[in-house]
């Protein structure tokens, strides 16, 4: 079994009892709702990653972020040709604030790993298919 570690940056943006999430279009969490974010590119500062990924996945550009926590989980899942892989996923989670007035987000695919972004009511999240980071942050009180 192949094993690997993935480090990403993700943002939690809350507004009027809603949370901004993206629907995953690939990977082990395809079809689940996730925090906007993704992989830190070589030499990139985590906050710059957050800004870039937020724009790519939601269309929002005027954001600021403060680190909330670092978290991780492990997952075994079928990869190519049904071969199992073990993933150790580490996430740097930011609390995000909008600096601009617009809350309109892009709801179409980003061509990478999102089917689109949506503002979802916080009280519905515990009944939805979500990723482990969303589960940890929004479903365990």
CSV table of C-alpha atoms in Angstrom, one decimal, residues 10-116:
chain,number,residue,atom,x,y,z
A,10,UNK,CA,-8.3,25.7,4.2
A,11,UNK,CA,-10.6,28.6,5.2
A,12,UNK,CA,-13.6,28.7,7.4
A,13,UNK,CA,-15.9,31.6,6.3
A,14,UNK,CA,-19.1,32.1,8.3
A,15,UNK,CA,-21.8,34.7,7.5
A,16,UNK,CA,-25.4,35.0,8.7
A,17,UNK,CA,-25.6,31.4,10.1
A,18,UNK,CA,-24.2,30.1,6.8
A,19,UNK,CA,-20.8,28.6,5.9
A,20,UNK,CA,-19.0,28.8,2.5
A,21,UNK,CA,-18.2,25.3,1.3
A,22,UNK,CA,-17.1,23.7,-2.0
A,23,UNK,CA,-18.3,20.4,-3.4
A,24,UNK,CA,-15.3,18.1,-4.1
A,25,UNK,CA,-15.1,16.8,-7.7
A,26,UNK,CA,-12.1,14.4,-7.3
A,27,UNK,CA,-10.0,12.6,-4.8
A,28,UNK,CA,-11.1,10.4,-1.8
A,29,UNK,CA,-13.9,12.9,-0.9
A,30,UNK,CA,-15.6,13.3,-4.3
A,31,UNK,CA,-19.1,14.5,-3.8
A,32,UNK,CA,-18.6,15.7,-0.2
A,33,UNK,CA,-18.7,19.3,1.0
A,34,UNK,CA,-15.3,20.8,2.0
A,35,UNK,CA,-13.7,24.0,3.2
A,36,UNK,CA,-12.2,26.0,0.3
A,37,UNK,CA,-8.5,25.5,0.1
A,38,UNK,CA,-5.8,23.3,-1.1
A,39,UNK,CA,-2.1,22.4,-1.6
A,40,UNK,CA,0.7,24.8,-0.7
A,41,UNK,CA,2.8,25.3,-3.7
A,42,UNK,CA,6.6,25.2,-3.4
A,43,UNK,CA,7.9,28.4,-1.7
A,44,UNK,CA,4.4,29.7,-1.1
A,45,UNK,CA,3.4,31.2,2.2
A,46,UNK,CA,0.2,29.6,3.7
A,47,UNK,CA,-1.8,32.8,3.7
A,48,UNK,CA,-1.0,33.3,0.0
A,49,UNK,CA,-2.1,29.7,-0.6
A,50,UNK,CA,-5.4,30.5,1.2
A,51,UNK,CA,-5.9,33.6,-1.0
A,52,UNK,CA,-5.1,31.8,-4.2
A,53,UNK,CA,-7.3,28.8,-3.4
A,54,UNK,CA,-10.2,30.9,-2.3
A,55,UNK,CA,-10.1,32.8,-5.6
A,56,UNK,CA,-9.8,29.6,-7.7
A,57,UNK,CA,-12.6,27.8,-5.9
A,58,UNK,CA,-15.0,30.6,-4.8
A,59,UNK,CA,-14.2,33.6,-6.9
A,60,UNK,CA,-13.7,35.7,-3.8
A,61,UNK,CA,-10.6,37.9,-3.8
A,62,UNK,CA,-10.9,40.3,-0.8
A,63,UNK,CA,-10.3,38.1,2.2
A,64,UNK,CA,-8.2,38.0,5.3
A,65,UNK,CA,-7.3,35.1,7.5
A,66,UNK,CA,-6.2,34.2,11.0
A,67,UNK,CA,-5.0,30.7,11.9
A,68,UNK,CA,-7.6,28.8,13.8
A,69,UNK,CA,-5.9,25.5,14.2
A,70,UNK,CA,-3.8,22.8,12.5
A,71,UNK,CA,-5.5,19.4,12.3
A,72,UNK,CA,-4.9,16.0,10.7
A,73,UNK,CA,-6.5,12.7,9.9
A,74,UNK,CA,-5.5,9.5,8.2
A,75,UNK,CA,-7.6,7.7,5.6
A,76,UNK,CA,-7.3,4.5,3.6
A,77,UNK,CA,-9.1,4.6,0.3
A,78,UNK,CA,-9.0,2.9,-3.1
A,79,UNK,CA,-6.9,4.8,-5.7
A,80,UNK,CA,-6.1,3.9,-9.3
A,81,UNK,CA,-7.1,0.3,-10.3
A,82,UNK,CA,-8.6,-0.3,-6.9
A,83,UNK,CA,-5.1,-0.2,-5.2
A,84,UNK,CA,-5.4,1.1,-1.6
A,85,UNK,CA,-3.6,4.2,-0.5
A,86,UNK,CA,-3.1,5.6,2.9
A,87,UNK,CA,-3.3,9.4,3.2
A,88,UNK,CA,-2.1,11.5,6.2
A,89,UNK,CA,-3.9,14.8,5.5
A,90,UNK,CA,-2.7,17.8,7.5
A,91,UNK,CA,-4.7,21.0,7.3
A,92,UNK,CA,-3.9,24.5,8.4
A,93,UNK,CA,-7.3,26.0,9.1
A,94,UNK,CA,-7.9,29.7,8.9
A,95,UNK,CA,-10.8,31.8,10.1
A,96,UNK,CA,-11.6,33.9,7.1
A,97,UNK,CA,-13.2,37.3,6.9
A,98,UNK,CA,-14.4,39.2,3.8
A,99,UNK,CA,-12.8,42.5,3.2
A,100,UNK,CA,-15.1,43.4,0.3
A,101,UNK,CA,-18.9,43.7,0.1
A,102,UNK,CA,-19.5,41.0,-2.4
A,103,UNK,CA,-20.6,37.5,-1.1
A,104,UNK,CA,-21.4,36.2,-4.6
A,105,UNK,CA,-19.5,33.0,-5.3
A,106,UNK,CA,-18.9,31.0,-8.4
A,107,UNK,CA,-21.1,28.0,-8.5
A,108,UNK,CA,-19.5,26.3,-11.5
A,109,UNK,CA,-16.6,23.8,-11.7
A,110,UNK,CA,-13.1,25.2,-11.2
A,111,UNK,CA,-11.5,22.7,-13.5
A,112,UNK,CA,-9.4,21.3,-10.6
A,113,UNK,CA,-11.2,19.7,-7.7
A,114,UNK,CA,-14.4,21.7,-7.1
A,115,UNK,CA,-17.9,21.4,-8.6
A,116,UNK,CA,-18.5,24.9,-7.2
